[in-house]
N, CA, C and O atoms as CSV, one atom per row, in Angstrom:
chain,resi,resn,atom,element,x,y,z
A,1,MET,N,N,67.211,49.802,213.925
A,1,MET,CA,C,66.758,50.992,213.231
A,1,MET,C,C,67.670,51.226,212.023
A,1,MET,O,O,68.891,51.098,212.119
A,2,GLU,N,N,67.064,51.566,210.896
A,2,GLU,CA,C,67.838,51.830,209.684
A,2,GLU,C,C,68.429,53.230,209.718
A,2,GLU,O,O,67.864,54.159,210.294
A,3,GLU,N,N,69.583,53.346,209.083
A,3,GLU,CA,C,70.245,54.648,208.997
A,3,GLU,C,C,69.474,55.550,208.039
A,3,GLU,O,O,69.003,55.093,206.998
A,4,ASP,N,N,69.346,56.818,208.384
A,4,ASP,CA,C,68.672,57.792,207.527
A,4,ASP,C,C,69.529,58.033,206.288
A,4,ASP,O,O,70.682,58.447,206.411
A,5,PRO,N,N,68.982,57.780,205.086
A,5,PRO,CA,C,69.775,57.947,203.865
A,5,PRO,C,C,69.910,59.399,203.407
A,5,PRO,O,O,70.637,59.679,202.454
A,6,THR,N,N,69.224,60.315,204.068
A,6,THR,CA,C,69.255,61.712,203.652
A,6,THR,C,C,70.459,62.417,204.266
A,6,THR,O,O,70.519,62.589,205.483
A,7,PRO,N,N,71.412,62.824,203.441
A,7,PRO,CA,C,72.581,63.507,204.012
A,7,PRO,C,C,72.262,64.947,204.419
A,7,PRO,O,O,71.352,65.580,203.883
A,8,ILE,N,N,73.032,65.437,205.375
A,8,ILE,CA,C,72.945,66.834,205.804
A,8,ILE,C,C,73.858,67.622,204.876
A,8,ILE,O,O,75.047,67.323,204.770
A,9,ARG,N,N,73.301,68.638,204.196
A,9,ARG,CA,C,74.043,69.370,203.166
A,9,ARG,C,C,74.076,70.880,203.337
A,9,ARG,O,O,74.745,71.570,202.568
A,10,ARG,N,N,73.360,71.415,204.343
A,10,ARG,CA,C,73.252,72.878,204.382
A,10,ARG,C,C,72.937,73.405,205.773
A,10,ARG,O,O,72.497,72.676,206.662
A,11,CYS,N,N,73.178,74.693,205.921
A,11,CYS,CA,C,72.735,75.442,207.095
A,11,CYS,C,C,71.358,75.996,206.746
A,11,CYS,O,O,71.227,76.819,205.840
A,12,VAL,N,N,70.344,75.548,207.458
A,12,VAL,CA,C,68.993,76.014,207.146
A,12,VAL,C,C,68.745,77.436,207.647
A,12,VAL,O,O,67.856,78.122,207.143
A,13,CYS,N,N,69.516,77.882,208.626
A,13,CYS,CA,C,69.334,79.239,209.171
A,13,CYS,C,C,69.587,80.314,208.113
A,13,CYS,O,O,68.879,81.320,208.056
A,14,ILE,N,N,70.598,80.091,207.282
A,14,ILE,CA,C,70.926,81.083,206.249
A,14,ILE,C,C,70.695,80.532,204.842
A,14,ILE,O,O,70.997,81.202,203.855
A,15,ASP,N,N,70.158,79.307,204.747
A,15,ASP,CA,C,69.853,78.660,203.471
A,15,ASP,C,C,71.060,78.639,202.534
A,15,ASP,O,O,70.967,79.025,201.368
A,16,LYS,N,N,72.189,78.184,203.065
A,16,LYS,CA,C,73.417,78.044,202.275
A,16,LYS,C,C,73.907,76.609,202.395
A,16,LYS,O,O,73.890,76.021,203.476
A,17,SER,N,N,74.341,76.056,201.275
A,17,SER,CA,C,74.880,74.699,201.301
A,17,SER,C,C,76.269,74.709,201.919
A,17,SER,O,O,76.949,75.734,201.940
A,18,PHE,N,N,76.674,73.558,202.417
A,18,PHE,CA,C,78.031,73.443,202.948
A,18,PHE,C,C,79.044,73.649,201.830
A,18,PHE,O,O,80.146,74.137,202.080
A,19,ALA,N,N,78.688,73.284,200.600
A,19,ALA,CA,C,79.593,73.528,199.466
A,19,ALA,C,C,79.816,75.031,199.285
A,19,ALA,O,O,80.941,75.467,199.039
A,20,GLU,N,N,78.746,75.822,199.407
A,20,GLU,CA,C,78.884,77.282,199.300
A,20,GLU,C,C,79.722,77.838,200.450
A,20,GLU,O,O,80.557,78.720,200.249
A,21,LEU,N,N,79.494,77.320,201.645
A,21,LEU,CA,C,80.245,77.786,202.811
A,21,LEU,C,C,81.705,77.350,202.734
A,21,LEU,O,O,82.594,78.077,203.177
A,22,LYS,N,N,81.954,76.178,202.178
A,22,LYS,CA,C,83.335,75.718,201.978
A,22,LYS,C,C,84.062,76.640,201.005
A,22,LYS,O,O,85.222,76.991,201.218
A,23,GLN,N,N,83.367,77.029,199.933
A,23,GLN,CA,C,83.962,77.941,198.953
A,23,GLN,C,C,84.269,79.293,199.602
A,23,GLN,O,O,85.342,79.856,199.384
A,24,LEU,N,N,83.345,79.807,200.386
A,24,LEU,CA,C,83.565,81.070,201.097
A,24,LEU,C,C,84.788,80.967,202.010
A,24,LEU,O,O,85.623,81.871,202.046
A,25,ALA,N,N,84.884,79.864,202.745
A,25,ALA,CA,C,86.026,79.664,203.642
A,25,ALA,C,C,87.329,79.641,202.855
A,25,ALA,O,O,88.322,80.233,203.277
A,26,ALA,N,N,87.330,78.965,201.718
A,26,ALA,CA,C,88.546,78.886,200.897
A,26,ALA,C,C,88.925,80.257,200.349
A,26,ALA,O,O,90.096,80.637,200.369
A,27,GLU,N,N,87.936,80.994,199.862
A,27,GLU,CA,C,88.195,82.317,199.284
A,27,GLU,C,C,88.763,83.291,200.313
A,27,GLU,O,O,89.585,84.143,199.978
A,28,ARG,N,N,88.328,83.163,201.557
A,28,ARG,CA,C,88.742,84.109,202.601
A,28,ARG,C,C,89.829,83.563,203.527
A,28,ARG,O,O,90.238,84.235,204.474
A,29,GLY,N,N,90.289,82.354,203.255
A,29,GLY,CA,C,91.329,81.762,204.091
A,29,GLY,C,C,90.860,81.413,205.491
A,29,GLY,O,O,91.647,81.430,206.438
A,30,ILE,N,N,89.584,81.096,205.623
A,30,ILE,CA,C,88.997,80.784,206.931
A,30,ILE,C,C,89.307,79.337,207.294
A,30,ILE,O,O,89.117,78.424,206.491
A,31,ARG,N,N,89.788,79.147,208.523
A,31,ARG,CA,C,90.143,77.793,208.975
A,31,ARG,C,C,89.451,77.382,210.265
A,31,ARG,O,O,89.579,76.236,210.695
A,32,THR,N,N,88.722,78.297,210.886
A,32,THR,CA,C,88.040,77.953,212.139
A,32,THR,C,C,86.540,78.152,211.991
A,32,THR,O,O,86.078,78.983,211.209
A,33,VAL,N,N,85.794,77.374,212.758
A,33,VAL,CA,C,84.338,77.501,212.727
A,33,VAL,C,C,83.921,78.889,213.191
A,33,VAL,O,O,83.030,79.496,212.597
A,34,GLY,N,N,84.546,79.394,214.232
A,34,GLY,CA,C,84.193,80.720,214.741
A,34,GLY,C,C,84.317,81.793,213.684
A,34,GLY,O,O,83.439,82.645,213.551
A,35,ALA,N,N,85.406,81.758,212.928
A,35,ALA,CA,C,85.602,82.747,211.864
A,35,ALA,C,C,84.559,82.574,210.769
A,35,ALA,O,O,84.036,83.559,210.247
A,36,LEU,N,N,84.258,81.338,210.422
A,36,LEU,CA,C,83.252,81.091,209.385
A,36,LEU,C,C,81.881,81.581,209.835
A,36,LEU,O,O,81.133,82.150,209.040
A,37,LEU,N,N,81.551,81.367,211.090
A,37,LEU,CA,C,80.259,81.820,211.609
A,37,LEU,C,C,80.166,83.340,211.588
A,37,LEU,O,O,79.128,83.894,211.225
A,38,ARG,N,N,81.237,84.015,211.973
A,38,ARG,CA,C,81.232,85.488,211.979
A,38,ARG,C,C,81.053,86.050,210.574
A,38,ARG,O,O,80.315,87.017,210.383
A,39,VAL,N,N,81.711,85.463,209.607
A,39,VAL,CA,C,81.667,85.978,208.234
A,39,VAL,C,C,80.361,85.623,207.530
A,39,VAL,O,O,79.821,86.436,206.780
A,40,SER,N,N,79.853,84.421,207.765
A,40,SER,CA,C,78.709,83.929,206.990
A,40,SER,C,C,77.364,84.075,207.684
A,40,SER,O,O,76.331,84.160,207.020
A,41,GLY,N,N,77.366,84.104,209.007
A,41,GLY,CA,C,76.106,84.085,209.741
A,41,GLY,C,C,75.551,82.685,209.919
A,41,GLY,O,O,74.469,82.518,210.482
A,42,ALA,N,N,76.272,81.676,209.449
A,42,ALA,CA,C,75.827,80.289,209.599
A,42,ALA,C,C,75.679,79.950,211.075
A,42,ALA,O,O,76.368,80.514,211.925
A,43,ALA,N,N,74.775,79.025,211.368
A,43,ALA,CA,C,74.504,78.553,212.734
A,43,ALA,C,C,73.991,79.662,213.641
A,43,ALA,O,O,74.036,79.525,214.864
A,44,SER,N,N,73.507,80.753,213.069
A,44,SER,CA,C,73.062,81.895,213.865
A,44,SER,C,C,71.658,81.725,214.424
A,44,SER,O,O,71.238,82.490,215.292
A,45,GLY,N,N,70.934,80.736,213.937
A,45,GLY,CA,C,69.592,80.477,214.447
A,45,GLY,C,C,69.607,79.294,215.393
A,45,GLY,O,O,69.739,79.454,216.606
A,46,CYS,N,N,69.472,78.111,214.829
A,46,CYS,CA,C,69.397,76.907,215.663
A,46,CYS,C,C,70.765,76.382,216.076
A,46,CYS,O,O,70.881,75.742,217.121
A,47,GLY,N,N,71.800,76.635,215.287
A,47,GLY,CA,C,73.145,76.175,215.624
A,47,GLY,C,C,73.422,74.710,215.364
A,47,GLY,O,O,74.515,74.226,215.657
A,48,LEU,N,N,72.448,73.993,214.816
A,48,LEU,CA,C,72.636,72.556,214.614
A,48,LEU,C,C,73.706,72.211,213.584
A,48,LEU,O,O,74.225,71.095,213.601
A,49,CYS,N,N,74.044,73.116,212.704
A,49,CYS,CA,C,75.040,72.796,211.679
A,49,CYS,C,C,76.475,72.993,212.162
A,49,CYS,O,O,77.412,72.625,211.454
A,50,ARG,N,N,76.662,73.551,213.320
A,50,ARG,CA,C,78.021,73.843,213.804
A,50,ARG,C,C,78.953,72.622,213.766
A,50,ARG,O,O,80.068,72.748,213.261
A,51,PRO,N,N,78.546,71.435,214.280
A,51,PRO,CA,C,79.466,70.291,214.204
A,51,PRO,C,C,79.733,69.844,212.769
A,51,PRO,O,O,80.811,69.330,212.469
A,52,TYR,N,N,78.764,70.036,211.891
A,52,TYR,CA,C,78.966,69.680,210.482
A,52,TYR,C,C,79.951,70.651,209.830
A,52,TYR,O,O,80.781,70.246,209.017
A,53,LEU,N,N,79.858,71.916,210.186
A,53,LEU,CA,C,80.808,72.902,209.662
A,53,LEU,C,C,82.220,72.605,210.158
A,53,LEU,O,O,83.190,72.764,209.417
A,54,GLN,N,N,82.331,72.177,211.403
A,54,GLN,CA,C,83.637,71.797,211.948
A,54,GLN,C,C,84.227,70.657,211.123
A,54,GLN,O,O,85.394,70.702,210.736
A,55,ARG,N,N,83.422,69.650,210.862
A,55,ARG,CA,C,83.897,68.509,210.064
A,55,ARG,C,C,84.214,68.925,208.639
A,55,ARG,O,O,85.176,68.434,208.048
A,56,MET,N,N,83.418,69.821,208.084
A,56,MET,CA,C,83.678,70.306,206.730
A,56,MET,C,C,85.056,70.958,206.661
A,56,MET,O,O,85.830,70.691,205.742
A,57,LEU,N,N,85.357,71.808,207.629
A,57,LEU,CA,C,86.656,72.477,207.636
A,57,LEU,C,C,87.797,71.484,207.858
A,57,LEU,O,O,88.888,71.665,207.316
A,58,GLU,N,N,87.555,70.447,208.644
A,58,GLU,CA,C,88.589,69.444,208.918
A,58,GLU,C,C,88.820,68.494,207.749
A,58,GLU,O,O,89.957,68.116,207.466
A,59,THR,N,N,87.729,68.104,207.061
A,59,THR,CA,C,87.826,67.032,206.060
A,59,THR,C,C,87.630,67.486,204.622
A,59,THR,O,O,88.061,66.805,203.692
A,60,GLY,N,N,86.985,68.631,204.434
A,60,GLY,CA,C,86.656,69.083,203.089
A,60,GLY,C,C,85.357,68.505,202.560
A,60,GLY,O,O,84.921,68.864,201.467
A,61,GLU,N,N,84.736,67.619,203.315
A,61,GLU,CA,C,83.461,67.032,202.894
A,61,GLU,C,C,82.344,68.060,203.039
A,61,GLU,O,O,82.422,68.972,203.862
A,62,THR,N,N,81.295,67.895,202.217
A,62,THR,CA,C,80.167,68.827,202.283
A,62,THR,C,C,78.821,68.118,202.439
A,62,THR,O,O,77.778,68.771,202.418
A,63,GLU,N,N,78.829,66.804,202.594
A,63,GLU,CA,C,77.617,66.028,202.868
A,63,GLU,C,C,77.933,65.069,204.001
A,63,GLU,O,O,78.988,64.435,204.020
A,64,PHE,N,N,76.996,64.971,204.953
A,64,PHE,CA,C,77.258,64.180,206.148
A,64,PHE,C,C,76.037,63.370,206.546
A,64,PHE,O,O,74.904,63.789,206.310
A,65,PRO,N,N,76.269,62.197,207.158
A,65,PRO,CA,C,75.152,61.491,207.784
A,65,PRO,C,C,74.747,62.269,209.033
A,65,PRO,O,O,75.514,63.096,209.528
A,66,ILE,N,N,73.568,62.011,209.533
A,66,ILE,CA,C,73.133,62.659,210.766
A,66,ILE,C,C,74.055,62.204,211.889
A,66,ILE,O,O,74.238,61.004,212.095
A,67,LEU,N,N,74.629,63.144,212.608
A,67,LEU,CA,C,75.558,62.826,213.691
A,67,LEU,C,C,74.799,62.433,214.950
A,67,LEU,O,O,73.717,62.951,215.228
A,68,SER,N,N,75.380,61.514,215.702
A,68,SER,CA,C,74.810,61.160,216.995
A,68,SER,C,C,75.091,62.297,217.976
A,68,SER,O,O,75.870,63.203,217.682
A,69,GLU,N,N,74.459,62.241,219.125
A,69,GLU,CA,C,74.666,63.283,220.137
A,69,GLU,C,C,76.130,63.356,220.559
A,69,GLU,O,O,76.666,64.448,220.746
A,70,SER,N,N,76.779,62.205,220.710
A,70,SER,CA,C,78.188,62.213,221.125
A,70,SER,C,C,79.097,62.747,220.023
A,70,SER,O,O,80.110,63.382,220.313
A,71,GLU,N,N,78.744,62.498,218.761
A,71,GLU,CA,C,79.546,62.998,217.644
A,71,GLU,C,C,79.402,64.502,217.469
A,71,GLU,O,O,80.313,65.163,216.970
A,72,SER,N,N,78.269,65.041,217.875
A,72,SER,CA,C,78.027,66.467,217.667
A,72,SER,C,C,78.369,67.315,218.890
A,72,SER,O,O,78.160,68.528,218.884
A,73,ALA,N,N,78.894,66.681,219.934
A,73,ALA,CA,C,79.286,67.429,221.133
A,73,ALA,C,C,80.468,68.337,220.809
A,73,ALA,O,O,81.317,67.974,219.995
A,74,PRO,N,N,80.536,69.502,221.428
A,74,PRO,CA,C,81.665,70.411,221.182
A,74,PRO,C,C,82.993,69.733,221.469
A,74,PRO,O,O,83.120,68.936,222.398
A,75,MET,N,N,83.986,70.072,220.642
A,75,MET,CA,C,85.313,69.470,220.795
A,75,MET,C,C,86.194,70.330,221.639
A,75,MET,O,O,87.351,69.983,221.877
């Protein structure tokens, strides 16, 4: 099976890009996913972006390949 070339770039629940959420986190000194979720409302619907937000905060990246089930499991 070929890898999906479409990167994951946003939280669809609040229609905000990870770049926008990264900027918000930087402006407010947010370092945890929980704090980012409380302030932004991200992941408040389906929650599928939560592992991507975790990686964004850890790495600074804002575009991701689709994560496997094991990669997206809570840490």
